[in-house]
XYZ file of C-alpha atoms in Angstrom:
759
model
C 0.000 0.000 0.000
C 2.910 2.273 0.730
C 4.241 1.582 -2.707
C 0.915 2.600 -4.188
C 1.017 5.806 -2.168
C 4.514 6.646 -3.359
C 3.541 5.735 -6.910
C 0.435 7.958 -6.718
C 2.495 10.830 -5.342
C 5.022 10.330 -8.129
C 2.243 10.289 -10.713
C 0.769 13.466 -9.270
C 4.159 15.126 -9.377
C 4.673 13.887 -12.905
C 1.272 15.290 -13.977
C 2.167 18.571 -12.468
C 5.470 18.532 -14.270
C 3.780 17.514 -17.527
C 1.288 20.384 -17.169
C 4.069 22.845 -16.574
C 6.144 21.407 -19.447
C 3.124 21.557 -21.718
C 2.502 25.106 -20.844
C 6.145 25.847 -21.460
C 5.955 24.025 -24.772
C 2.907 25.959 -25.808
C 4.612 29.187 -24.959
C 7.749 28.161 -26.802
C 5.729 27.080 -29.808
C 4.000 30.427 -29.806
C 7.324 32.130 -29.629
C 8.674 29.939 -32.376
C 5.667 30.737 -34.521
C 6.251 34.334 -33.968
C 9.895 34.267 -34.760
C 9.868 31.877 -37.745
C 7.999 32.135 -40.933
C 4.843 30.197 -41.113
C 5.594 28.385 -44.340
C 8.782 26.672 -43.321
C 7.617 25.217 -40.050
C 3.997 24.669 -40.651
C 4.300 20.976 -41.431
C 6.506 20.203 -38.506
C 4.382 22.201 -36.157
C 1.319 20.454 -37.364
C 2.913 17.040 -36.986
C 4.469 17.734 -33.637
C 1.334 18.030 -31.482
C -0.193 15.034 -33.191
C 2.877 12.875 -32.627
C 3.252 14.085 -29.104
C -0.371 13.823 -28.197
C -0.726 10.059 -28.582
C 1.794 8.970 -25.908
C 0.632 11.768 -23.750
C -2.892 10.596 -24.067
C -1.847 7.042 -23.349
C 0.119 8.148 -20.381
C -2.677 10.311 -19.156
C -5.142 7.466 -19.608
C -2.950 5.109 -17.693
C -2.380 7.595 -14.978
C -6.063 8.408 -14.846
C -6.961 4.734 -14.616
C -4.374 4.250 -11.970
C -5.654 7.187 -10.020
C -9.221 5.968 -10.289
C -8.115 2.578 -9.102
C -6.068 4.223 -6.416
C -9.069 6.287 -5.305
C -11.146 3.140 -5.178
C -8.429 1.419 -3.249
C -8.241 4.279 -0.847
C -11.966 4.020 -0.346
C -11.707 0.248 0.182
C -11.200 -0.854 3.860
C -7.979 -2.593 5.114
C -7.597 -5.909 3.115
C -5.189 -7.676 5.562
C -7.964 -9.440 7.460
C -9.602 -10.507 4.230
C -6.238 -11.621 2.893
C -5.624 -13.610 6.016
C -9.098 -15.088 5.754
C -8.435 -15.903 2.108
C -5.157 -17.507 2.955
C -6.829 -19.544 5.682
C -9.507 -20.593 3.276
C -6.846 -21.509 0.785
C -5.055 -23.601 3.407
C -8.314 -25.269 4.371
C -8.982 -25.985 0.751
C -5.504 -27.499 0.474
C -6.109 -29.546 3.588
C -9.441 -30.641 2.226
C -7.694 -31.818 -0.902
C -5.106 -33.688 1.181
C -7.844 -35.197 3.347
C -9.717 -36.226 0.291
C -6.610 -37.958 -1.068
C -5.996 -39.606 2.305
C -9.652 -40.554 2.533
C -9.359 -42.149 -0.859
C -6.339 -44.128 0.275
C -8.088 -45.130 3.495
C -11.077 -46.267 1.488
C -8.790 -48.378 -0.651
C -7.095 -49.896 2.411
C -10.509 -50.386 3.999
C -11.616 -52.234 0.926
C -8.505 -54.405 1.138
C -9.082 -55.014 4.853
C -12.680 -55.839 4.173
C -11.586 -58.336 1.562
C -9.018 -59.842 3.964
C -11.541 -59.857 6.791
C -13.987 -61.603 4.535
C -11.321 -64.154 3.697
C -10.327 -64.544 7.386
C -13.961 -64.948 8.371
C -14.194 -67.893 6.059
C -10.929 -69.459 7.411
C -11.616 -70.360 11.051
C -10.073 -73.782 10.467
C -6.839 -72.173 9.374
C -6.881 -70.049 12.534
C -7.288 -73.172 14.642
C -4.469 -74.833 12.751
C -2.301 -71.800 13.283
C -3.098 -71.849 16.989
C -2.264 -75.538 17.147
C 0.977 -74.885 15.311
C 1.745 -72.117 17.761
C 1.064 -74.485 20.639
C 3.226 -77.144 19.037
C 6.036 -74.658 18.586
C 5.735 -73.605 22.217
C 5.682 -77.251 23.317
C 8.681 -77.967 21.132
C 10.534 -75.052 22.649
C 9.639 -76.211 26.149
C 10.517 -79.822 25.355
C 13.783 -78.722 23.745
C 14.620 -76.676 26.816
C 13.614 -79.579 29.054
C 15.646 -82.069 27.009
C 18.637 -79.749 27.108
C 18.266 -79.414 30.859
C 17.857 -83.192 31.183
C 20.876 -83.792 28.969
C 22.884 -81.345 31.030
C 21.739 -83.056 34.205
C 22.571 -86.458 32.722
C 25.982 -85.219 31.659
C 26.596 -83.884 35.144
C 25.373 -87.126 36.689
C 27.482 -89.114 34.247
C 30.521 -87.002 35.064
C 29.807 -87.376 38.770
C 29.399 -91.143 38.472
C 32.513 -91.357 36.303
C 34.535 -89.280 38.754
C 33.231 -91.332 41.646
C 34.059 -94.543 39.792
C 37.547 -93.235 38.973
C 37.978 -92.244 42.619
C 36.891 -95.686 43.787
C 39.195 -97.325 41.267
C 42.021 -95.084 42.448
C 41.286 -96.011 46.038
C 41.162 -99.690 45.142
C 44.331 -99.411 43.086
C 45.979 -97.514 45.939
C 44.932 -100.234 48.371
C 46.152 -102.962 46.016
C 49.382 -101.077 45.385
C 49.780 -100.651 49.111
C 49.289 -104.368 49.626
C 51.660 -105.141 46.768
C 54.288 -102.756 48.122
C 53.914 -104.334 51.541
C 54.327 -107.767 50.028
C 57.277 -106.554 47.964
C 58.855 -105.002 51.029
C 58.316 -108.198 52.976
C 59.770 -110.188 50.102
C 62.704 -107.791 49.858
C 63.283 -108.015 53.578
C 63.111 -111.791 53.423
C 65.436 -111.790 50.413
C 67.793 -109.431 52.213
C 67.774 -111.565 55.321
C 68.288 -114.715 53.270
C 71.071 -113.015 51.295
C 72.714 -111.865 54.513
C 72.427 -115.335 56.027
C 73.773 -116.890 52.818
C 76.584 -114.355 52.780
C 77.455 -115.082 56.389
C 77.257 -118.837 55.760
C 79.378 -118.444 52.671
C 81.905 -116.383 54.584
C 82.028 -118.991 57.340
C 82.367 -121.816 54.816
C 85.006 -119.839 52.953
C 86.926 -119.269 56.155
C 86.614 -122.948 57.030
C 87.768 -123.937 53.550
C 90.653 -121.474 53.636
C 91.634 -122.744 57.102
C 91.481 -126.341 55.863
C 93.487 -125.434 52.766
C 96.036 -123.568 54.876
C 96.300 -126.617 57.159
C 96.797 -128.813 54.118
C 99.436 -126.425 52.788
C 101.177 -126.440 56.177
C 101.106 -130.239 56.199
C 102.499 -130.279 52.674
C 105.178 -127.787 53.686
C 106.087 -129.886 56.721
C 106.180 -132.991 54.504
C 108.330 -131.087 52.041
C 110.662 -129.975 54.815
C 110.882 -133.531 56.075
C 111.576 -134.717 52.554
C 114.260 -132.046 52.223
C 115.733 -133.124 55.545
C 115.684 -136.724 54.396
C 117.218 -135.614 51.137
C 120.023 -133.829 52.948
C 120.507 -136.870 55.182
C 120.591 -139.108 52.124
C 123.044 -136.745 50.453
C 125.199 -136.929 53.550
C 124.956 -140.703 53.477
C 125.740 -140.575 49.763
C 128.816 -138.531 50.439
C 129.773 -141.024 53.124
C 129.207 -143.863 50.691
C 131.224 -142.029 48.075
C 134.005 -141.654 50.567
C 133.628 -145.322 51.359
C 133.663 -146.033 47.626
C 136.843 -144.091 47.238
C 138.333 -145.938 50.132
C 137.081 -149.179 48.580
C 138.607 -148.253 45.249
C 141.829 -147.472 47.039
C 141.587 -150.802 48.765
C 140.972 -152.438 45.400
C 143.984 -150.776 44.037
C 145.858 -152.016 47.009
C 144.378 -155.464 46.375
C 145.532 -155.369 42.808
C 148.866 -154.405 44.019
C 148.716 -157.268 46.433
C 147.904 -159.833 43.792
C 151.056 -161.396 44.374
C 149.999 -162.186 47.885
C 148.908 -165.705 48.907
C 145.453 -167.060 47.812
C 143.661 -166.764 51.180
C 144.168 -163.077 51.425
C 143.041 -162.687 47.851
C 139.689 -164.347 48.593
C 139.094 -162.140 51.640
C 139.666 -159.011 49.587
C 137.235 -160.159 46.881
C 134.559 -160.853 49.448
C 134.939 -157.456 51.114
C 134.851 -155.715 47.737
C 131.600 -157.509 46.676
C 129.824 -156.545 49.907
C 130.798 -152.907 49.443
C 129.518 -152.896 45.869
C 126.166 -154.310 46.981
C 125.787 -151.655 49.667
C 126.708 -148.978 47.159
C 124.137 -150.148 44.610
C 121.431 -150.283 47.296
C 122.274 -146.764 48.423
C 122.126 -145.493 44.831
C 118.670 -147.040 44.329
C 117.491 -145.471 47.546
C 118.827 -142.083 46.464
C 117.055 -142.306 43.086
C 113.758 -143.201 44.790
C 114.114 -140.281 47.188
C 114.792 -137.908 44.278
C 111.640 -139.118 42.483
C 109.574 -138.671 45.626
C 110.907 -135.142 46.058
C 109.992 -134.288 42.465
C 106.482 -135.717 42.930
C 106.040 -133.734 46.129
C 107.163 -130.542 44.384
C 104.721 -131.054 41.467
C 101.819 -131.838 43.842
C 102.740 -128.774 45.890
C 102.667 -126.619 42.779
C 99.283 -128.039 41.709
C 97.890 -127.508 45.203
C 99.069 -123.917 45.197
C 97.462 -123.293 41.802
C 94.136 -124.856 42.880
C 94.162 -122.868 46.113
C 94.821 -119.675 44.169
C 91.973 -120.436 41.740
C 89.539 -121.242 44.554
C 90.476 -118.124 46.474
C 90.021 -116.025 43.326
C 86.626 -117.641 42.686
C 85.571 -117.072 46.278
C 86.664 -113.441 46.052
C 84.556 -112.978 42.887
C 81.514 -114.567 44.567
C 82.083 -112.416 47.623
C 82.225 -109.316 45.432
C 78.965 -110.339 43.659
C 77.281 -110.900 47.017
C 78.481 -107.521 48.267
C 77.138 -105.794 45.118
C 73.783 -107.575 45.531
C 73.789 -106.594 49.181
C 74.469 -102.953 48.215
C 71.624 -103.068 45.661
C 69.265 -104.424 48.291
C 70.353 -101.669 50.671
C 69.746 -99.045 47.946
C 66.323 -100.544 47.219
C 65.470 -100.469 50.909
C 66.635 -96.854 51.123
C 64.531 -95.969 48.067
C 61.533 -97.524 49.848
C 62.159 -95.633 53.035
C 58.438 -94.747 53.288
C 57.691 -98.366 54.123
C 56.999 -97.481 57.751
C 54.502 -94.771 56.724
C 52.767 -97.164 54.336
C 52.775 -99.811 57.030
C 51.220 -97.372 59.491
C 48.565 -96.291 56.955
C 47.871 -99.934 56.156
C 47.491 -100.611 59.856
C 45.009 -97.740 60.093
C 43.077 -99.142 57.120
C 43.129 -102.578 58.709
C 41.891 -101.164 61.988
C 39.099 -99.282 60.195
C 38.020 -102.025 57.787
C 38.661 -105.234 59.683
C 37.800 -104.413 63.290
C 35.458 -107.029 64.743
C 32.352 -105.682 66.434
C 31.782 -108.766 68.564
C 33.676 -109.378 71.811
C 34.714 -112.888 70.877
C 36.170 -111.665 67.591
C 38.259 -109.067 69.429
C 39.508 -111.641 71.913
C 40.525 -113.961 69.100
C 42.245 -111.063 67.352
C 44.222 -110.307 70.505
C 45.344 -113.878 70.958
C 46.564 -114.110 67.372
C 49.730 -112.478 66.188
C 49.550 -108.775 65.269
C 51.336 -109.119 61.944
C 48.795 -110.426 59.466
C 48.734 -109.865 55.750
C 45.876 -108.154 53.968
C 44.821 -111.387 52.267
C 44.627 -113.175 55.612
C 42.504 -110.349 57.026
C 40.190 -110.501 54.018
C 39.872 -114.259 54.418
C 39.150 -113.821 58.121
C 36.550 -111.155 57.390
C 34.866 -113.402 54.832
C 34.962 -116.248 57.354
C 33.423 -114.045 60.070
C 30.655 -112.981 57.685
C 29.926 -116.620 56.912
C 29.875 -117.466 60.619
C 27.526 -114.545 61.299
C 25.238 -115.830 58.571
C 25.338 -119.267 60.208
C 24.613 -117.629 63.580
C 21.577 -115.884 62.130
C 20.330 -119.200 60.816
C 20.894 -120.819 64.231
C 19.012 -118.114 66.150
C 16.010 -118.803 63.941
C 14.957 -121.615 66.259
C 14.965 -119.246 69.278
C 12.880 -116.639 67.511
C 10.478 -119.316 66.275
C 9.011 -119.926 69.747
C 9.012 -116.310 70.939
C 5.786 -114.264 71.138
C 7.134 -110.915 69.953
C 4.172 -110.332 67.640
C 3.236 -110.910 64.075
C 5.533 -108.199 62.706
C 8.751 -109.767 64.031
C 7.731 -113.223 62.826
C 6.800 -111.692 59.485
C 10.186 -109.938 59.040
C 12.111 -113.018 60.149
C 10.073 -115.244 57.839
C 10.709 -112.925 54.889
C 14.455 -112.955 55.649
C 14.590 -116.763 55.823
C 12.480 -116.976 52.698
C 14.976 -114.841 50.795
C 17.894 -116.980 51.959
C 16.064 -120.193 51.084
C 15.076 -118.808 47.684
C 18.649 -117.730 46.926
C 20.114 -121.109 47.933
C 17.381 -122.960 46.099
C 17.865 -120.975 42.880
C 21.628 -121.537 42.989
C 21.121 -125.307 43.240
C 18.576 -125.629 40.435
C 20.574 -123.730 37.717
C 17.627 -121.500 36.791
C 15.578 -124.252 35.100
C 11.844 -124.070 34.549
C 11.084 -126.693 37.166
C 13.200 -124.826 39.709
C 11.246 -121.653 38.995
C 7.994 -123.422 39.894
C 9.423 -124.891 43.075
C 11.019 -121.593 44.003
C 7.722 -119.779 43.613
C 6.116 -122.404 45.848
C 8.695 -121.673 48.536
C 8.798 -117.894 48.217
C 5.087 -117.172 48.019
C 3.950 -118.617 51.359
C 6.903 -116.994 53.111
C 6.599 -113.517 51.618
C 2.810 -113.289 52.063
C 2.112 -111.561 55.374
C -0.442 -113.305 57.606
C -3.691 -111.346 58.046
C -3.702 -109.473 61.259
C -4.544 -105.858 60.671
C -6.174 -105.514 57.257
C -7.837 -107.569 54.625
C -5.043 -106.965 52.151
C -1.476 -106.503 53.377
C 0.406 -103.611 51.800
C 3.286 -104.684 49.626
C 6.752 -103.175 49.858
C 6.121 -101.306 46.623
C 2.529 -100.039 47.027
C 0.723 -98.419 49.956
C -2.877 -97.242 49.751
C -3.823 -93.846 51.012
C -6.883 -94.700 53.065
C -6.161 -98.395 53.645
C -7.489 -101.240 51.634
C -9.201 -102.785 54.592
C -11.418 -99.725 54.928
C -12.367 -99.923 51.247
C -10.541 -96.753 50.490
C -9.771 -97.543 46.894
C -10.423 -94.018 45.755
C -7.132 -92.698 47.119
C -4.102 -93.262 44.939
C -1.289 -95.327 46.355
C 2.280 -94.102 46.636
C 4.851 -95.751 44.460
C 8.383 -95.646 45.761
C 9.577 -94.575 42.380
C 6.900 -92.020 41.495
C 7.881 -88.408 41.187
C 5.455 -87.237 43.883
C 6.634 -89.557 46.635
C 10.112 -88.830 47.902
C 10.008 -91.168 50.886
C 11.685 -93.932 48.874
C 13.815 -93.434 45.779
C 16.357 -95.210 43.634
C 19.560 -94.101 45.310
C 23.090 -94.462 44.124
C 23.748 -97.593 46.160
C 20.754 -99.310 44.550
C 21.969 -98.271 41.101
C 25.405 -99.689 41.821
C 23.918 -103.005 42.955
C 22.464 -103.598 39.456
C 25.394 -104.029 37.081
C 23.529 -105.328 34.056
C 19.873 -105.777 33.059
C 18.435 -107.187 29.849
C 16.356 -104.087 29.027
C 14.628 -105.581 25.987
C 13.541 -108.605 28.003
C 12.214 -106.436 30.855
C 10.303 -104.199 28.411
C 8.807 -107.243 26.686
C 7.681 -108.728 30.015
C 6.064 -105.428 31.057
C 4.273 -105.080 27.703
C 2.999 -108.658 27.870
C 1.860 -108.141 31.458
C 0.019 -104.883 30.661
C -1.609 -106.468 27.624
C -2.627 -109.567 29.556
C -4.127 -107.604 32.462
C -5.579 -104.853 30.219
C -3.761 -102.133 32.184
C -3.042 -98.839 30.465
C 0.445 -97.409 30.105
C -0.703 -94.153 31.659
C -1.732 -95.833 34.927
C 1.454 -97.908 34.990
C 3.612 -94.844 34.326
C 1.902 -92.717 36.989
C 1.831 -95.306 39.774
C 5.012 -97.321 39.188
C 7.511 -95.295 37.157
C 6.385 -91.733 37.902
C 6.497 -90.894 34.176
C 4.109 -89.744 31.482
C 2.375 -92.058 29.028
C 4.576 -90.914 26.133
C 7.787 -91.623 28.045
C 6.526 -95.064 29.089
C 5.531 -95.867 25.508
C 8.949 -94.746 24.255
C 10.781 -96.861 26.850
C 8.707 -99.973 26.137
C 8.822 -99.561 22.341
C 12.511 -98.690 21.953
C 14.532 -100.048 24.902
C 18.182 -99.042 24.792
C 21.027 -101.369 25.821
C 22.054 -101.168 29.474
C 25.583 -99.994 28.645
C 24.297 -96.952 26.717
C 21.987 -95.699 29.473
C 22.823 -93.018 31.994
C 22.102 -93.331 35.705
C 18.776 -91.533 35.230
C 17.888 -93.693 32.232
C 18.517 -96.895 34.201
C 16.069 -95.979 36.979
C 12.836 -96.998 35.109
C 14.246 -100.446 34.304
C 15.277 -101.007 37.931
C 11.771 -99.958 39.002
C 10.235 -102.376 36.499
C 12.518 -105.196 37.700
C 11.517 -104.609 41.315
C 7.867 -104.336 40.265
C 8.041 -107.733 38.556
C 9.937 -109.290 41.479
C 6.919 -109.220 43.818
C 3.566 -110.635 42.563
C 1.695 -108.542 45.149
C 2.587 -105.430 43.170
C 0.806 -106.840 40.117
C -2.251 -107.757 42.193
C -2.553 -104.295 43.708
C -2.108 -102.665 40.298
C -4.947 -104.885 39.037
C -7.116 -103.696 41.947
C -6.456 -100.030 41.199
C -7.071 -100.545 37.503
C -10.405 -102.214 38.281
C -11.316 -99.414 40.720
C -10.718 -96.788 38.031
C -12.811 -98.734 35.535
C -15.680 -99.180 38.029
C -15.332 -102.948 38.609
C -16.305 -104.486 41.979
C -12.949 -104.187 43.705
C -14.141 -105.920 46.878
C -14.687 -109.175 45.034
C -11.418 -108.747 43.164
C -9.505 -108.049 46.371
C -11.149 -111.030 48.089
C -10.223 -113.277 45.164
C -6.679 -111.931 45.231
C -6.201 -112.404 48.942
C -8.049 -115.678 49.428
C -5.418 -118.061 47.949
C -2.699 -116.790 50.257
C -4.530 -115.629 53.390
C -6.616 -117.502 55.894
C -8.784 -116.532 58.792
C -7.572 -114.314 61.598
C -7.616 -117.226 64.000
C -5.247 -119.247 61.777
C -2.447 -116.595 61.634
C -0.253 -118.331 64.226
C -0.642 -121.633 62.429
C 0.335 -119.997 59.135
C 3.464 -118.513 60.722
C 4.414 -121.859 62.250
C 3.863 -123.565 58.907
C 6.086 -121.004 57.187
C 8.855 -121.379 59.766
C 8.628 -125.170 59.623
C 9.125 -125.131 55.856
C 12.032 -122.713 56.213
C 13.544 -124.878 58.981
C 13.341 -127.976 56.782
C 15.069 -126.166 53.939
C 17.779 -124.830 56.273
C 18.334 -128.254 57.827
C 18.797 -129.750 54.381
C 21.400 -127.088 53.651
C 23.139 -127.328 57.027
C 23.656 -131.073 56.498
C 25.873 -130.149 53.554
C 28.047 -127.800 55.590
C 31.714 -128.626 56.210
C 32.792 -130.014 59.624
C 34.617 -126.763 60.329
C 31.459 -124.735 59.845
C 29.504 -127.189 62.004
C 32.039 -126.936 64.822
C 31.951 -123.173 64.509
C 28.163 -123.335 64.623
C 28.386 -125.454 67.781
C 30.657 -122.900 69.412
C 28.243 -120.164 68.475
C 25.339 -122.097 69.973
C 27.201 -122.380 73.253
C 27.613 -118.628 73.369
C 24.234 -117.631 71.935
C 22.620 -116.733 75.281
C 25.050 -113.935 76.281
C 25.042 -112.713 72.663
C 21.258 -112.479 72.292
C 21.159 -108.727 72.908
C 23.534 -107.965 70.054
C 22.411 -110.696 67.642
C 18.739 -109.650 67.566
C 19.360 -106.050 66.313
C 21.727 -107.341 63.627
C 19.103 -109.960 62.784
C 16.449 -107.306 62.200
C 18.926 -105.251 60.147
C 19.657 -108.277 57.994
C 15.952 -109.025 57.670
C 15.288 -105.430 56.641
C 18.086 -105.638 54.107
C 16.679 -108.864 52.656
C 13.194 -107.372 52.564
C 14.404 -104.360 50.603
C 16.516 -106.230 48.057
C 15.392 -109.499 46.474
C 18.097 -111.976 45.764
C 16.480 -113.219 42.544
C 14.656 -111.441 39.722
C 12.763 -112.475 36.569
C 15.580 -111.209 34.352
C 18.194 -113.551 35.701
C 19.765 -110.559 37.438
C 22.382 -111.082 40.132
C 23.089 -108.582 42.871
C 26.614 -107.754 43.952
C 27.906 -110.209 46.539
C 31.477 -110.770 47.748
C 33.121 -113.728 46.059
C 33.955 -116.655 48.298
C 37.637 -117.201 48.991
C 39.384 -119.982 47.093
C 40.114 -123.086 49.110
C 43.406 -124.933 49.278
C 41.847 -127.827 47.338
C 40.998 -125.484 44.458
C 44.529 -124.106 44.473
C 45.896 -127.652 44.529
C 43.675 -128.728 41.613
C 44.832 -125.707 39.574
C 48.506 -125.696 40.522
C 49.824 -125.547 36.939
C 47.777 -123.608 34.357
C 48.319 -122.299 30.851
C 47.361 -118.638 31.289
C 47.420 -117.846 27.562
C 45.031 -120.708 26.759
C 42.668 -119.625 29.570
C 42.639 -116.005 28.302
C 41.960 -117.185 24.743
C 39.049 -119.401 25.822
C 37.628 -116.664 28.046
C 37.712 -114.114 25.205
C 35.960 -116.568 22.888
C 33.225 -117.238 25.450
C 32.688 -113.521 26.161
C 32.467 -112.668 22.463
C 30.285 -115.668 21.618
C 27.726 -115.015 24.371
C 28.001 -111.171 24.250
C 28.908 -110.916 27.944
C 30.229 -107.478 29.065
C 33.492 -107.291 30.964
C 31.943 -105.466 33.930
C 29.608 -108.269 35.169
C 32.234 -110.857 34.256
C 34.795 -109.089 36.433
C 32.330 -108.574 39.288
C 30.799 -112.054 39.485
C 33.574 -114.331 38.187
C 37.022 -112.962 39.044
C 36.107 -110.265 41.592
C 37.797 -107.403 39.719
C 36.826 -104.090 38.149
C 36.279 -103.599 34.420
C 39.641 -101.858 33.962
C 41.505 -104.653 35.749
C 39.711 -107.284 33.626
C 40.592 -105.423 30.414
C 44.228 -105.164 31.548
C 44.263 -108.853 32.492
C 42.847 -109.943 29.112
C 45.205 -107.735 27.093
C 48.455 -108.185 29.076
C 48.811 -111.839 29.981
C 51.756 -113.128 32.018
C 53.097 -116.635 32.258
C 52.028 -118.792 35.215
C 55.584 -118.958 36.578
C 55.881 -115.152 36.707
C 52.697 -114.649 38.767
C 52.370 -114.231 42.511
C 49.761 -116.021 44.608
C 47.424 -113.046 44.291
C 48.019 -112.824 40.541
C 47.195 -116.524 40.070
C 43.783 -116.211 41.741
C 41.870 -114.699 38.715
C 43.208 -117.417 36.412
C 42.115 -120.121 38.873
C 38.636 -118.549 39.035
C 38.431 -118.297 35.225
C 39.504 -121.924 34.838
C 36.858 -123.074 37.338
C 34.260 -120.915 35.562
C 35.165 -122.334 32.145
C 35.074 -125.906 33.441
C 31.682 -125.314 35.099
C 30.172 -124.169 31.739
C 29.917 -120.550 32.833
C 27.388 -121.324 35.560
C 27.702 -117.959 37.319
C 26.724 -115.991 34.204
C 24.480 -118.287 32.201
C-alpha cells in the first residue's frame, strides 16, 4: 500500500510537471511561430502536437486509470484481514484436498481389509491350525529346553558317576598297590635276610675252607721240609758212601797191588769188595727213589698252590657279587624308606576295615599275632561274615518260639524266605522246574499273615486310606513315582544292578500290561512316575544297558523290582479295576483268598512257614563242612550272652533282605562278595596255561556277548579296567604271585563249570 502511495504521489508530481512542461511548450511554440515564418515550419508544427499527443494521451489514460483505481483502493477498507481469511480458506482448501486424497487411500485400504476380513472370516479352520501350530512350537521349545536341561543333568550325573568310579578305582588301586608294596617289602626283607644269612654262611664256609686249605698247605710244607731233611741226610749218606767207595777203590787198588799175595788173602779181599759194591748199589737205588719222591712232592705242591689260588680267586669274585647284591638291596630299601609310613597307613586301614564288632572276635584277634597280611585279614573277614550268617540261621529256632508279635515273625520269615530262595535258585541252575518250586517256597513266606487288614500292603505299594477300609479311591504311593520322595532309587541301589536285559524287561512289562488290560498311563503314573509318552517310548525302543545313563537306568530297575513281587501286580490290578468301576471288593477277596486264611489261623500260618524254612535250612546245614559245624556249635554255646547284640543285627539283615530281592525275573544277580578260594581249588589248579585260559575266556565272552563289567564282578572279583588289563596283558604262570594266580584259577573253574555264574 505504501508503494501505491509513493507511486500515486510520483504520478501526481509527474502530472504537475507535464502540465508545466506543456505550458512551457505551448509558450515556446507560440514564440517559435512568432519568430519563424509560417511556411517553413507549418508541417513540422502540425505534426508535432499530433505525434506528441498520442503517448501523452496514453500516459494520461494510464495515470487516470491508476488514479481511479487508487481512489477506489483508498476508499476500500484494510484488506489484511480478508487476505488472512483468504489464505486460511486456501489452506483449508488445500487440507481438504489432502484429506480427500488420504480418505481415498483409506477407502482403498478399507476395501482391502474388508476383503481380507472376509477371507479370514471364512478361514476359522486355518486359525485353529495356526493356533495348534503355535502351541506345538511352544511345546517344542519347552521340550527342547527340558531335554537340554535333562541332557545337562545327565551329563553332570554321568561325570559325577565317572569321577566317583575313577575315585573308587584309584582307592582300590591304591589299596592294592599298598598291599603289593607291603608284600614286595616283605619279600625284599626276606630276600635281604636270606642273602645276609647266605653271605654269612658263605663267609664262614670260605673261612673254614681257607683254614682247611692252609692246614693242608702247612702239612704239605712240613712234609716237604721232612723230605728235604731226608734228602740232605741221604746226600750226607751218599757222600759217606762215596768216601767209602773211594776208600774201597783205594783198597781195590791195594788189592791189585797185592795180587802177588797168597790165595787166602786174595779171597778175603774179593769178598769185602763184593759186599761194598752191593751196599753202594742199594744206596744209589734209595737215592734215586728219594729224588723221584721229592719231584712228585714238588709237582703236587705246585698243583695244590694253583688250585688254592683259583679257589680263592673264585671265592673273592663270589664275595664281590654278594656284596654288590647286598648294596643293591640296601639301595632298594633306602629308596623304599616310606615303608613305615605305608605300614602305618595300612594298619590304620586294617583297623578301620577289619575291626570285629563282637567281643569274641576281638579276643581272638588279641590272641593271634599282630602281623597279618591283607589277604589273611580278608579271608578272616569273609569267614566271620559266613559265621555270622550261620549264627543268624541258628538263632532262627529261638525266635520261632518267641511271642514278639506278628511283625517280628513276618520280618524273620521274609528274611529266611529270601535266603532259602537264593540257595534254592543256585542249586537248580535256573531251570523251569526250579522256577515253579522256588515260587512255591517264596510265596507262602513272603505273604504276610492277616492281622490288621484284609489286604497286606506290599513293599512297593501303599494305599492312602487303607485297603481294609475300602478306600480304593485314594491313589497309592509308588516308591519310584515323582510325587513320593520317601523312597527313591539311590546311588547304592543303582550300583547293585550291574547289568539288566532291558529288551527282556520291556517285553515282560508289555505282555503283562496287555494280559491284564492295564493302560500305560496308569502304569507310568503309579510305578515309574512318568508320562504315558515316556513309558511308551521306553517300552517300544529299549536301549542297551551300557548306553543308558544313571537316570535312564532308573525306570528299568523300578520295572525289575515291580516284577519281582507278585503282590505289586495284584494291587495294580485292583487299582485298575477301581478306576474302571469294577467291583474291587470281590477282586480283592479273590486276590487275597489263595494266600490268606482266617484271623484265628495266623499263628498256624506262621508256624507252617517257619517249619518249611527250617526244613530247607536243615537240608542245607547237612551239607556244611565239619569246620562250619564246629563253629556253629561254638556259636550255639555262646548264643545266650550274645542275644542282645544278635537280635538287632538280625532285624537289620531281615530289613536288608526285605528291601533287596536276591532273585529277579531277568536272571539278574546282585553284587555279593566272592567266596575265597580253598586250598583244594589251588591244589587242583597248581599248573595252568594262562594264555590258553585267556583265549578261551575271550571266545566265550564274544560268543555269548557278555560285558566285561559283570564278568569281572561275578567271576574274578575285579573291576572292568583290571579285567581289560588282564585280558590284554597276559603273564606266564611262573611269573605270577599267589594273588596274581587267583583270577586265572577262578576263570579256569568258571570255564570248566560251563559258565554257571553268568548263564
